[in-house]
PDB file of C-alpha atoms in Angstrom:
ATOM      1  CA  MET A   1     -44.819  73.788  11.904  1.00 38.00           C
ATOM      2  CA  THR A   2     -44.338  71.063   9.306  1.00 45.00           C
ATOM      3  CA  SER A   3     -45.949  71.277   5.903  1.00 51.00           C
ATOM      4  CA  ALA A   4     -48.546  68.720   4.885  1.00 55.00           C
ATOM      5  CA  THR A   5     -47.516  65.808   2.692  1.00 62.00           C
ATOM      6  CA  PRO A   6     -48.104  66.875  -0.922  1.00 68.00           C
ATOM      7  CA  SER A   7     -50.865  65.054  -2.744  1.00 82.00           C
ATOM      8  CA  LEU A   8     -49.576  62.915  -5.584  1.00 94.00           C
ATOM      9  CA  ASP A   9     -52.857  63.069  -7.442  1.00 94.00           C
ATOM     10  CA  ARG A  10     -51.404  61.956 -10.796  1.00 95.00           C
ATOM     11  CA  ILE A  11     -50.035  58.693  -9.342  1.00 97.00           C
ATOM     12  CA  ARG A  12     -52.237  55.579  -9.321  1.00 97.00           C
ATOM     13  CA  VAL A  13     -50.763  52.978  -6.980  1.00 98.00           C
ATOM     14  CA  GLY A  14     -51.150  49.237  -7.455  1.00 98.00           C
ATOM     15  CA  SER A  15     -49.368  45.954  -6.892  1.00 98.00           C
ATOM     16  CA  ALA A  16     -48.557  42.823  -8.855  1.00 98.00           C
ATOM     17  CA  PRO A  17     -48.178  39.048  -8.526  1.00 98.00           C
ATOM     18  CA  ASP A  18     -44.421  39.643  -8.311  1.00 97.00           C
ATOM     19  CA  SER A  19     -44.914  41.065  -4.810  1.00 98.00           C
ATOM     20  CA  TRP A  20     -46.408  37.709  -3.835  1.00 98.00           C
ATOM     21  CA  GLY A  21     -43.390  35.773  -5.114  1.00 97.00           C
ATOM     22  CA  VAL A  22     -44.950  34.907  -8.464  1.00 97.00           C
ATOM     23  CA  TRP A  23     -42.603  34.601 -11.437  1.00 95.00           C
ATOM     24  CA  PHE A  24     -44.127  31.746 -13.435  1.00 95.00           C
ATOM     25  CA  PRO A  25     -47.567  30.717 -14.725  1.00 97.00           C
ATOM     26  CA  GLU A  26     -47.387  27.592 -12.578  1.00 95.00           C
ATOM     27  CA  ASP A  27     -44.991  26.760  -9.781  1.00 95.00           C
ATOM     28  CA  PRO A  28     -45.526  24.783  -6.554  1.00 94.00           C
ATOM     29  CA  GLU A  29     -43.577  27.409  -4.591  1.00 93.00           C
ATOM     30  CA  GLN A  30     -46.000  30.187  -5.527  1.00 97.00           C
ATOM     31  CA  VAL A  31     -49.241  31.182  -3.816  1.00 97.00           C
ATOM     32  CA  PRO A  32     -52.432  30.172  -5.682  1.00 98.00           C
ATOM     33  CA  TRP A  33     -53.916  32.926  -7.790  1.00 98.00           C
ATOM     34  CA  ARG A  34     -57.098  33.227  -5.710  1.00 98.00           C
ATOM     35  CA  ARG A  35     -55.023  33.903  -2.620  1.00 98.00           C
ATOM     36  CA  PHE A  36     -53.060  36.582  -4.458  1.00 98.00           C
ATOM     37  CA  LEU A  37     -56.266  38.336  -5.526  1.00 98.00           C
ATOM     38  CA  ASP A  38     -57.766  38.091  -2.058  1.00 98.00           C
ATOM     39  CA  GLU A  39     -54.672  39.433  -0.348  1.00 98.00           C
ATOM     40  CA  VAL A  40     -53.823  42.233  -2.770  1.00 98.00           C
ATOM     41  CA  SER A  41     -57.326  43.559  -2.183  1.00 98.00           C
ATOM     42  CA  GLN A  42     -57.012  43.122   1.582  1.00 98.00           C
ATOM     43  CA  ALA A  43     -53.749  45.083   1.498  1.00 98.00           C
ATOM     44  CA  GLY A  44     -55.573  48.127   0.145  1.00 98.00           C
ATOM     45  CA  TYR A  45     -54.641  48.123  -3.528  1.00 98.00           C
ATOM     46  CA  GLU A  46     -57.070  48.863  -6.332  1.00 97.00           C
ATOM     47  CA  TRP A  47     -54.900  48.149  -9.375  1.00 98.00           C
ATOM     48  CA  ILE A  48     -53.033  44.990 -10.366  1.00 98.00           C
ATOM     49  CA  GLU A  49     -51.006  43.646 -13.258  1.00 98.00           C
ATOM     50  CA  LEU A  50     -51.707  40.290 -14.881  1.00 98.00           C
ATOM     51  CA  GLY A  51     -48.304  38.848 -14.026  1.00 98.00           C
ATOM     52  CA  PRO A  52     -46.948  35.907 -16.039  1.00 97.00           C
ATOM     53  CA  TYR A  53     -49.511  34.917 -18.654  1.00 98.00           C
ATOM     54  CA  GLY A  54     -51.466  31.917 -17.409  1.00 98.00           C
ATOM     55  CA  TYR A  55     -51.056  32.582 -13.691  1.00 98.00           C
ATOM     56  CA  LEU A  56     -54.421  34.355 -13.506  1.00 98.00           C
ATOM     57  CA  PRO A  57     -57.329  32.936 -15.513  1.00 98.00           C
ATOM     58  CA  THR A  58     -56.985  33.778 -19.205  1.00 98.00           C
ATOM     59  CA  ASP A  59     -60.718  33.708 -20.002  1.00 98.00           C
ATOM     60  CA  PRO A  60     -61.686  37.391 -19.971  1.00 98.00           C
ATOM     61  CA  ALA A  61     -65.196  36.867 -18.600  1.00 98.00           C
ATOM     62  CA  ARG A  62     -63.979  34.703 -15.732  1.00 98.00           C
ATOM     63  CA  LEU A  63     -61.073  36.998 -14.914  1.00 98.00           C
ATOM     64  CA  THR A  64     -63.355  40.033 -14.988  1.00 98.00           C
ATOM     65  CA  ASP A  65     -65.644  38.360 -12.453  1.00 98.00           C
ATOM     66  CA  GLU A  66     -62.747  37.373 -10.198  1.00 98.00           C
ATOM     67  CA  VAL A  67     -61.106  40.796 -10.304  1.00 98.00           C
ATOM     68  CA  SER A  68     -64.209  42.970 -10.037  1.00 98.00           C
ATOM     69  CA  SER A  69     -65.676  40.924  -7.182  1.00 98.00           C
ATOM     70  CA  ARG A  70     -62.628  41.980  -5.134  1.00 98.00           C
ATOM     71  CA  GLY A  71     -62.798  45.641  -6.127  1.00 98.00           C
ATOM     72  CA  LEU A  72     -59.739  45.368  -8.367  1.00 98.00           C
ATOM     73  CA  LYS A  73     -58.856  46.648 -11.845  1.00 98.00           C
ATOM     74  CA  VAL A  74     -56.040  45.723 -14.253  1.00 98.00           C
ATOM     75  CA  SER A  75     -53.392  48.280 -15.232  1.00 98.00           C
ATOM     76  CA  ALA A  76     -51.203  46.228 -17.589  1.00 98.00           C
ATOM     77  CA  GLY A  77     -50.108  42.902 -18.994  1.00 98.00           C
ATOM     78  CA  THR A  78     -46.496  41.768 -19.368  1.00 98.00           C
ATOM     79  CA  VAL A  79     -44.632  40.170 -22.279  1.00 98.00           C
ATOM     80  CA  PHE A  80     -41.089  38.916 -22.767  1.00 96.00           C
ATOM     81  CA  THR A  81     -39.190  39.541 -26.011  1.00 98.00           C
ATOM     82  CA  SER A  82     -35.833  38.948 -27.682  1.00 98.00           C
ATOM     83  CA  LEU A  83     -36.220  41.440 -30.510  1.00 98.00           C
ATOM     84  CA  HIS A  84     -32.469  42.032 -30.810  1.00 98.00           C
ATOM     85  CA  HIS A  85     -32.346  38.725 -32.712  1.00 98.00           C
ATOM     86  CA  GLY A  86     -34.106  40.387 -35.626  1.00 98.00           C
ATOM     87  CA  PRO A  87     -36.860  39.305 -38.024  1.00 98.00           C
ATOM     88  CA  PRO A  88     -36.455  35.512 -37.462  1.00 98.00           C
ATOM     89  CA  VAL A  89     -37.994  35.828 -33.966  1.00 98.00           C
ATOM     90  CA  TRP A  90     -40.906  38.035 -34.998  1.00 98.00           C
ATOM     91  CA  ASP A  91     -43.558  35.344 -35.538  1.00 98.00           C
ATOM     92  CA  ALA A  92     -42.929  33.620 -32.221  1.00 98.00           C
ATOM     93  CA  THR A  93     -42.794  36.985 -30.468  1.00 98.00           C
ATOM     94  CA  TRP A  94     -46.078  38.120 -31.952  1.00 98.00           C
ATOM     95  CA  GLU A  95     -47.802  34.848 -31.046  1.00 98.00           C
ATOM     96  CA  HIS A  96     -46.910  35.459 -27.394  1.00 97.00           C
ATOM     97  CA  VAL A  97     -47.614  39.191 -27.465  1.00 98.00           C
ATOM     98  CA  SER A  98     -51.001  38.871 -29.158  1.00 98.00           C
ATOM     99  CA  GLN A  99     -52.265  36.454 -26.489  1.00 98.00           C
ATOM    100  CA  VAL A 100     -51.301  38.773 -23.661  1.00 98.00           C
ATOM    101  CA  ALA A 101     -52.398  41.927 -25.473  1.00 98.00           C
ATOM    102  CA  ALA A 102     -55.855  40.504 -26.181  1.00 98.00           C
ATOM    103  CA  LEU A 103     -56.409  39.668 -22.515  1.00 98.00           C
ATOM    104  CA  THR A 104     -54.975  43.006 -21.402  1.00 98.00           C
ATOM    105  CA  ARG A 105     -57.326  44.887 -23.727  1.00 98.00           C
ATOM    106  CA  ALA A 106     -60.300  42.771 -22.637  1.00 98.00           C
ATOM    107  CA  MET A 107     -59.583  43.735 -19.031  1.00 98.00           C
ATOM    108  CA  GLY A 108     -59.785  47.426 -19.912  1.00 98.00           C
ATOM    109  CA  ALA A 109     -56.089  48.168 -19.459  1.00 98.00           C
ATOM    110  CA  ASP A 110     -54.066  50.442 -21.738  1.00 98.00           C
ATOM    111  CA  ASN A 111     -50.492  49.269 -21.117  1.00 98.00           C
ATOM    112  CA  LEU A 112     -48.292  46.387 -22.150  1.00 98.00           C
ATOM    113  CA  VAL A 113     -45.031  46.060 -20.207  1.00 98.00           C
ATOM    114  CA  VAL A 114     -42.260  44.664 -22.434  1.00 98.00           C
ATOM    115  CA  ILE A 115     -39.302  42.945 -20.758  1.00 98.00           C
ATOM    116  CA  PRO A 116     -36.191  42.061 -22.821  1.00 97.00           C
ATOM    117  CA  SER A 117     -34.765  38.554 -22.657  1.00 95.00           C
ATOM    118  CA  PHE A 118     -31.954  37.731 -20.216  1.00 95.00           C
ATOM    119  CA  TRP A 119     -28.366  37.479 -21.445  1.00 96.00           C
ATOM    120  CA  ARG A 120     -27.593  34.968 -18.686  1.00 93.00           C
ATOM    121  CA  ASP A 121     -29.729  32.380 -16.994  1.00 87.00           C
ATOM    122  CA  ASP A 122     -31.277  33.839 -13.856  1.00 78.00           C
ATOM    123  CA  LYS A 123     -30.879  30.570 -11.971  1.00 74.00           C
ATOM    124  CA  THR A 124     -27.671  28.943 -13.169  1.00 79.00           C
ATOM    125  CA  ALA A 125     -25.721  32.082 -14.215  1.00 79.00           C
ATOM    126  CA  GLU A 126     -24.927  30.370 -17.524  1.00 88.00           C
ATOM    127  CA  GLU A 127     -24.080  32.989 -20.131  1.00 91.00           C
ATOM    128  CA  LEU A 128     -26.676  32.541 -22.856  1.00 94.00           C
ATOM    129  CA  GLU A 129     -25.246  35.231 -25.115  1.00 96.00           C
ATOM    130  CA  PRO A 130     -22.802  38.138 -24.847  1.00 96.00           C
ATOM    131  CA  ARG A 131     -23.636  40.861 -22.362  1.00 94.00           C
ATOM    132  CA  GLU A 132     -23.149  43.600 -24.961  1.00 97.00           C
ATOM    133  CA  LEU A 133     -25.146  43.835 -28.170  1.00 98.00           C
ATOM    134  CA  THR A 134     -23.489  44.418 -31.517  1.00 98.00           C
ATOM    135  CA  ALA A 135     -24.406  47.503 -33.547  1.00 98.00           C
ATOM    136  CA  GLU A 136     -26.579  45.308 -35.769  1.00 98.00           C
ATOM    137  CA  GLN A 137     -28.367  43.853 -32.743  1.00 98.00           C
ATOM    138  CA  TRP A 138     -29.058  47.344 -31.412  1.00 98.00           C
ATOM    139  CA  ARG A 139     -30.670  48.181 -34.772  1.00 98.00           C
ATOM    140  CA  HIS A 140     -32.758  45.013 -34.623  1.00 98.00           C
ATOM    141  CA  LEU A 141     -33.817  45.882 -31.061  1.00 98.00           C
ATOM    142  CA  ALA A 142     -34.857  49.431 -31.947  1.00 98.00           C
ATOM    143  CA  ASN A 143     -36.607  48.512 -35.200  1.00 98.00           C
ATOM    144  CA  GLY A 144     -38.317  45.473 -33.690  1.00 98.00           C
ATOM    145  CA  THR A 145     -39.556  47.429 -30.694  1.00 98.00           C
ATOM    146  CA  GLU A 146     -40.990  50.151 -32.911  1.00 98.00           C
ATOM    147  CA  ARG A 147     -42.707  47.536 -35.053  1.00 98.00           C
ATOM    148  CA  LEU A 148     -44.104  45.890 -31.942  1.00 98.00           C
ATOM    149  CA  ALA A 149     -45.385  49.242 -30.689  1.00 98.00           C
ATOM    150  CA  ARG A 150     -47.135  49.980 -33.987  1.00 98.00           C
ATOM    151  CA  GLU A 151     -48.746  46.535 -34.204  1.00 98.00           C
ATOM    152  CA  VAL A 152     -49.885  46.518 -30.582  1.00 98.00           C
ATOM    153  CA  ARG A 153     -51.353  50.004 -30.889  1.00 98.00           C
ATOM    154  CA  GLU A 154     -53.106  49.318 -34.199  1.00 98.00           C
ATOM    155  CA  GLN A 155     -54.514  45.917 -33.307  1.00 98.00           C
ATOM    156  CA  TYR A 156     -55.150  46.236 -29.566  1.00 98.00           C
ATOM    157  CA  GLY A 157     -55.110  49.942 -28.741  1.00 98.00           C
ATOM    158  CA  LEU A 158     -52.327  49.485 -26.175  1.00 98.00           C
ATOM    159  CA  GLY A 159     -49.140  51.429 -25.524  1.00 98.00           C
ATOM    160  CA  ILE A 160     -45.941  49.504 -24.894  1.00 98.00           C
ATOM    161  CA  MET A 161     -43.771  50.285 -21.869  1.00 98.00           C
ATOM    162  CA  VAL A 162     -40.277  48.804 -22.199  1.00 98.00           C
ATOM    163  CA  HIS A 163     -38.910  47.670 -18.845  1.00 98.00           C
ATOM    164  CA  PRO A 164     -35.142  48.059 -18.240  1.00 98.00           C
ATOM    165  CA  HIS A 165     -34.233  44.954 -16.258  1.00 97.00           C
ATOM    166  CA  ALA A 166     -31.207  43.462 -14.555  1.00 96.00           C
ATOM    167  CA  ASP A 167     -29.302  40.868 -16.599  1.00 96.00           C
ATOM    168  CA  THR A 168     -30.849  42.073 -19.877  1.00 97.00           C
ATOM    169  CA  HIS A 169     -29.381  44.273 -22.589  1.00 97.00           C
ATOM    170  CA  ILE A 170     -31.439  47.284 -21.449  1.00 98.00           C
ATOM    171  CA  ASP A 171     -30.163  47.720 -17.914  1.00 97.00           C
ATOM    172  CA  THR A 172     -27.588  50.440 -17.169  1.00 97.00           C
ATOM    173  CA  GLU A 173     -28.007  54.175 -17.661  1.00 98.00           C
ATOM    174  CA  GLU A 174     -25.826  53.980 -20.793  1.00 98.00           C
ATOM    175  CA  HIS A 175     -27.917  51.194 -22.320  1.00 98.00           C
ATOM    176  CA  VAL A 176     -31.245  52.782 -21.391  1.00 98.00           C
ATOM    177  CA  GLU A 177     -30.249  56.120 -22.926  1.00 98.00           C
ATOM    178  CA  ARG A 178     -28.945  54.411 -26.063  1.00 98.00           C
ATOM    179  CA  PHE A 179     -32.245  52.556 -26.418  1.00 98.00           C
ATOM    180  CA  LEU A 180     -34.316  55.701 -25.917  1.00 98.00           C
ATOM    181  CA  ASP A 181     -32.230  57.687 -28.362  1.00 98.00           C
ATOM    182  CA  ALA A 182     -32.617  54.922 -30.961  1.00 98.00           C
ATOM    183  CA  THR A 183     -36.416  54.631 -30.755  1.00 98.00           C
ATOM    184  CA  ASP A 184     -39.331  56.847 -31.722  1.00 98.00           C
ATOM    185  CA  SER A 185     -40.695  58.805 -28.758  1.00 97.00           C
ATOM    186  CA  GLY A 186     -44.126  58.708 -30.372  1.00 97.00           C
ATOM    187  CA  LEU A 187     -44.158  54.907 -30.207  1.00 98.00           C
ATOM    188  CA  VAL A 188     -41.906  53.626 -27.437  1.00 98.00           C
ATOM    189  CA  ASN A 189     -42.035  54.585 -23.766  1.00 98.00           C
ATOM    190  CA  LEU A 190     -40.447  53.177 -20.617  1.00 98.00           C
ATOM    191  CA  CYS A 191     -41.674  51.307 -17.611  1.00 98.00           C
ATOM    192  CA  LEU A 192     -39.175  52.672 -15.115  1.00 98.00           C
ATOM    193  CA  ASP A 193     -38.547  50.075 -12.431  1.00 98.00           C
ATOM    194  CA  THR A 194     -36.825  52.000  -9.666  1.00 98.00           C
ATOM    195  CA  GLY A 195     -35.327  48.867  -8.126  1.00 98.00           C
ATOM    196  CA  HIS A 196     -33.904  47.394 -11.311  1.00 98.00           C
ATOM    197  CA  TYR A 197     -32.519  50.756 -12.359  1.00 98.00           C
ATOM    198  CA  ALA A 198     -30.788  51.204  -8.987  1.00 98.00           C
ATOM    199  CA  TYR A 199     -29.582  47.588  -9.149  1.00 98.00           C
ATOM    200  CA  CYS A 200     -27.830  48.504 -12.404  1.00 97.00           C
ATOM    201  CA  GLY A 201     -26.398  51.786 -11.084  1.00 97.00           C
ATOM    202  CA  GLY A 202     -28.966  54.206 -12.463  1.00 98.00           C
ATOM    203  CA  ASP A 203     -30.569  57.279 -10.889  1.00 98.00           C
ATOM    204  CA  SER A 204     -34.367  57.195 -11.296  1.00 98.00           C
ATOM    205  CA  VAL A 205     -34.921  60.864 -10.496  1.00 98.00           C
ATOM    206  CA  LYS A 206     -32.298  61.890 -13.050  1.00 98.00           C
ATOM    207  CA  LEU A 207     -33.912  59.658 -15.678  1.00 98.00           C
ATOM    208  CA  ILE A 208     -37.351  61.142 -15.008  1.00 98.00           C
ATOM    209  CA  GLU A 209     -35.972  64.675 -15.164  1.00 97.00           C
ATOM    210  CA  THR A 210     -33.985  63.996 -18.359  1.00 98.00           C
ATOM    211  CA  TYR A 211     -36.345  61.743 -20.317  1.00 98.00           C
ATOM    212  CA  GLY A 212     -39.637  62.623 -18.663  1.00 97.00           C
ATOM    213  CA  GLU A 213     -41.642  62.465 -21.873  1.00 97.00           C
ATOM    214  CA  ARG A 214     -40.604  58.806 -22.269  1.00 98.00           C
ATOM    215  CA  ILE A 215     -41.652  57.667 -18.779  1.00 98.00           C
ATOM    216  CA  GLY A 216     -45.074  56.094 -19.240  1.00 98.00           C
ATOM    217  CA  TYR A 217     -45.302  53.715 -16.297  1.00 98.00           C
ATOM    218  CA  LEU A 218     -43.569  53.003 -12.986  1.00 98.00           C
ATOM    219  CA  HIS A 219     -42.644  49.962 -10.959  1.00 98.00           C
ATOM    220  CA  LEU A 220     -41.861  50.937  -7.371  1.00 98.00           C
ATOM    221  CA  LYS A 221     -39.094  48.832  -5.885  1.00 98.00           C
ATOM    222  CA  GLN A 222     -36.048  49.233  -3.654  1.00 98.00           C
ATOM    223  CA  VAL A 223     -32.716  47.444  -3.354  1.00 98.00           C
ATOM    224  CA  ASP A 224     -30.732  46.698  -0.218  1.00 98.00           C
ATOM    225  CA  PRO A 225     -27.370  48.476  -0.740  1.00 98.00           C
ATOM    226  CA  ALA A 226     -25.412  46.004   1.394  1.00 98.00           C
ATOM    227  CA  VAL A 227     -26.752  42.979  -0.469  1.00 98.00           C
ATOM    228  CA  LEU A 228     -26.292  44.740  -3.810  1.00 98.00           C
ATOM    229  CA  SER A 229     -22.654  45.446  -2.993  1.00 98.00           C
ATOM    230  CA  ASP A 230     -22.109  41.738  -2.423  1.00 98.00           C
ATOM    231  CA  VAL A 231     -24.005  40.866  -5.621  1.00 96.00           C
ATOM    232  CA  VAL A 232     -21.883  43.238  -7.703  1.00 96.00           C
ATOM    233  CA  ARG A 233     -18.636  42.083  -6.101  1.00 96.00           C
ATOM    234  CA  ASN A 234     -19.390  38.416  -6.785  1.00 94.00           C
ATOM    235  CA  GLY A 235     -21.092  38.812 -10.163  1.00 92.00           C
ATOM    236  CA  THR A 236     -24.201  37.089  -8.813  1.00 93.00           C
ATOM    237  CA  PRO A 237     -26.991  36.607 -11.376  1.00 94.00           C
ATOM    238  CA  PHE A 238     -30.372  38.129 -10.725  1.00 95.00           C
ATOM    239  CA  GLY A 239     -32.268  35.036  -9.540  1.00 93.00           C
ATOM    240  CA  PRO A 240     -29.839  34.133  -6.747  1.00 94.00           C
ATOM    241  CA  ALA A 241     -29.545  37.833  -5.868  1.00 96.00           C
ATOM    242  CA  VAL A 242     -33.288  37.926  -5.232  1.00 96.00           C
ATOM    243  CA  ARG A 243     -32.971  34.878  -3.006  1.00 95.00           C
ATOM    244  CA  GLN A 244     -30.335  36.789  -1.042  1.00 96.00           C
ATOM    245  CA  GLY A 245     -32.866  39.593  -0.462  1.00 97.00           C
ATOM    246  CA  VAL A 246     -31.440  42.193  -2.822  1.00 98.00           C
ATOM    247  CA  MET A 247     -34.929  43.636  -3.324  1.00 98.00           C
ATOM    248  CA  CYS A 248     -36.240  44.877   0.000  1.00 97.00           C
ATOM    249  CA  GLU A 249     -39.314  46.347   1.603  1.00 97.00           C
ATOM    250  CA  PRO A 250     -39.680  50.143   1.396  1.00 96.00           C
ATOM    251  CA  PRO A 251     -38.455  52.358   2.961  1.00 97.00           C
ATOM    252  CA  LEU A 252     -35.488  50.183   3.939  1.00 96.00           C
ATOM    253  CA  GLY A 253     -33.554  50.457   0.673  1.00 98.00           C
ATOM    254  CA  VAL A 254     -32.758  52.724  -2.267  1.00 98.00           C
ATOM    255  CA  PRO A 255     -33.799  54.758  -4.108  1.00 98.00           C
ATOM    256  CA  ALA A 256     -35.838  56.859  -1.696  1.00 97.00           C
ATOM    257  CA  MET A 257     -39.452  56.743  -2.868  1.00 97.00           C
ATOM    258  CA  GLU A 258     -40.455  60.325  -2.056  1.00 96.00           C
ATOM    259  CA  PRO A 259     -38.141  62.068  -4.575  1.00 97.00           C
ATOM    260  CA  VAL A 260     -39.059  59.576  -7.298  1.00 98.00           C
ATOM    261  CA  LEU A 261     -42.794  60.062  -6.741  1.00 97.00           C
ATOM    262  CA  THR A 262     -42.389  63.844  -6.572  1.00 96.00           C
ATOM    263  CA  ALA A 263     -40.453  63.861  -9.855  1.00 97.00           C
ATOM    264  CA  ALA A 264     -43.092  61.641 -11.467  1.00 98.00           C
ATOM    265  CA  GLN A 265     -45.901  63.879 -10.213  1.00 97.00           C
ATOM    266  CA  GLY A 266     -44.031  66.814 -11.731  1.00 96.00           C
ATOM    267  CA  LEU A 267     -44.403  65.345 -15.211  1.00 97.00           C
ATOM    268  CA  GLY A 268     -48.035  66.426 -15.124  1.00 96.00           C
ATOM    269  CA  VAL A 269     -49.441  63.185 -16.543  1.00 97.00           C
ATOM    270  CA  ASP A 270     -51.335  60.297 -14.982  1.00 97.00           C
ATOM    271  CA  LEU A 271     -49.006  57.410 -14.204  1.00 98.00           C
ATOM    272  CA  PHE A 272     -49.447  53.981 -12.726  1.00 98.00           C
ATOM    273  CA  ALA A 273     -46.966  53.192  -9.964  1.00 98.00           C
ATOM    274  CA  ILE A 274     -47.096  49.450  -9.401  1.00 98.00           C
ATOM    275  CA  VAL A 275     -45.370  48.067  -6.316  1.00 98.00           C
ATOM    276  CA  GLU A 276     -43.121  45.099  -6.978  1.00 95.00           C
ATOM    277  CA  GLN A 277     -40.840  43.427  -4.509  1.00 94.00           C
ATOM    278  CA  ASP A 278     -39.053  40.545  -6.179  1.00 95.00           C
ATOM    279  CA  MET A 279     -38.880  37.731  -3.645  1.00 93.00           C
ATOM    280  CA  TYR A 280     -39.259  34.461  -5.491  1.00 94.00           C
ATOM    281  CA  PRO A 281     -39.555  32.084  -3.766  1.00 93.00           C
ATOM    282  CA  CYS A 282     -41.017  33.222  -0.462  1.00 95.00           C
ATOM    283  CA  PRO A 283     -43.052  31.738   2.403  1.00 96.00           C
ATOM    284  CA  PRO A 284     -46.772  32.060   1.587  1.00 97.00           C
ATOM    285  CA  ASP A 285     -47.542  34.129   4.694  1.00 98.00           C
ATOM    286  CA  GLN A 286     -44.797  36.707   4.019  1.00 97.00           C
ATOM    287  CA  PRO A 287     -46.274  38.910   1.247  1.00 98.00           C
ATOM    288  CA  LEU A 288     -49.503  40.210   2.821  1.00 98.00           C
ATOM    289  CA  PRO A 289     -47.978  41.956   5.872  1.00 98.00           C
ATOM    290  CA  ILE A 290     -45.303  43.537   3.647  1.00 98.00           C
ATOM    291  CA  ALA A 291     -47.944  44.652   1.156  1.00 98.00           C
ATOM    292  CA  ARG A 292     -50.003  46.292   3.900  1.00 98.00           C
ATOM    293  CA  ARG A 293     -46.998  48.119   5.337  1.00 98.00           C
ATOM    294  CA  THR A 294     -45.875  49.253   1.891  1.00 98.00           C
ATOM    295  CA  ARG A 295     -49.334  50.579   1.022  1.00 98.00           C
ATOM    296  CA  GLN A 296     -49.402  52.512   4.281  1.00 97.00           C
ATOM    297  CA  PHE A 297     -45.922  53.883   3.622  1.00 97.00           C
ATOM    298  CA  LEU A 298     -46.934  55.111   0.173  1.00 97.00           C
ATOM    299  CA  ARG A 299     -50.007  56.786   1.608  1.00 96.00           C
ATOM    300  CA  GLY A 300     -47.638  58.613   3.914  1.00 95.00           C
ATOM    301  CA  CYS A 301     -45.751  59.791   0.828  1.00 95.00           C
ATOM    302  CA  GLY A 302     -48.993  61.220  -0.577  1.00 93.00           C
ATOM    303  CA  ALA A 303     -49.711  58.442  -3.065  1.00 91.00           C
TER     304      ALA A 303
END
């Protein structure tokens, strides 16, 4: 007799524009925002992220109408930063962050996902800056992130969730642990993206078990090991790797979702687990069937 699938009652599952091939506020290769909202609801999700600022309507009243009419709610907004460059970038960073944070707060969400800037161009592979930060840049990154966390919390009531990401300076296990050890656990938490962490050689379950108090948000994603092997061998940048299909539909890749979700449930806190499958660009009819299958798969995992 098999045991019943455990209930993951602390995990709130959602999806994001990324799973519909959306990377930019405007792009002719992306599905229109109304179609995304229609289809994410049809696929059985209740929670969404805002995606790139300007893709969804930025007027809070209009966006509230559009989202609520489809039975959806917003879990987080997303910002991009280059805080390792120190105080000279603060004003421009805050201008961007404050726009997104205001909309995120107006939509009733509590989280702001913070993605570091890329060290190489995700399309051309041009090296924009060295892959490794200097000691001074690590200090700027830690201090700037803590400042950002304080300002966002004080002015907008949001918590920041820093997203380790391929082709950024917070990517590998070594870099993620260095960042966590350098920042205040009372201010700075992680958005653990299981796909990006696996892409960069990390073990999501180990990270949850070791730094559980710092895991404040999840992105559920898998990588295709065969494609990843080719990407690593050839030094392929992230954008072309996505076009090669490095991020794949669960449960076809790694890491296995069940152990990750079980470890997250074991933290004893409520966590969003937002499905993302990077596939920019993609045919417009591709995302919805994948989203439906993925939602069904996660239900089978107890989420």
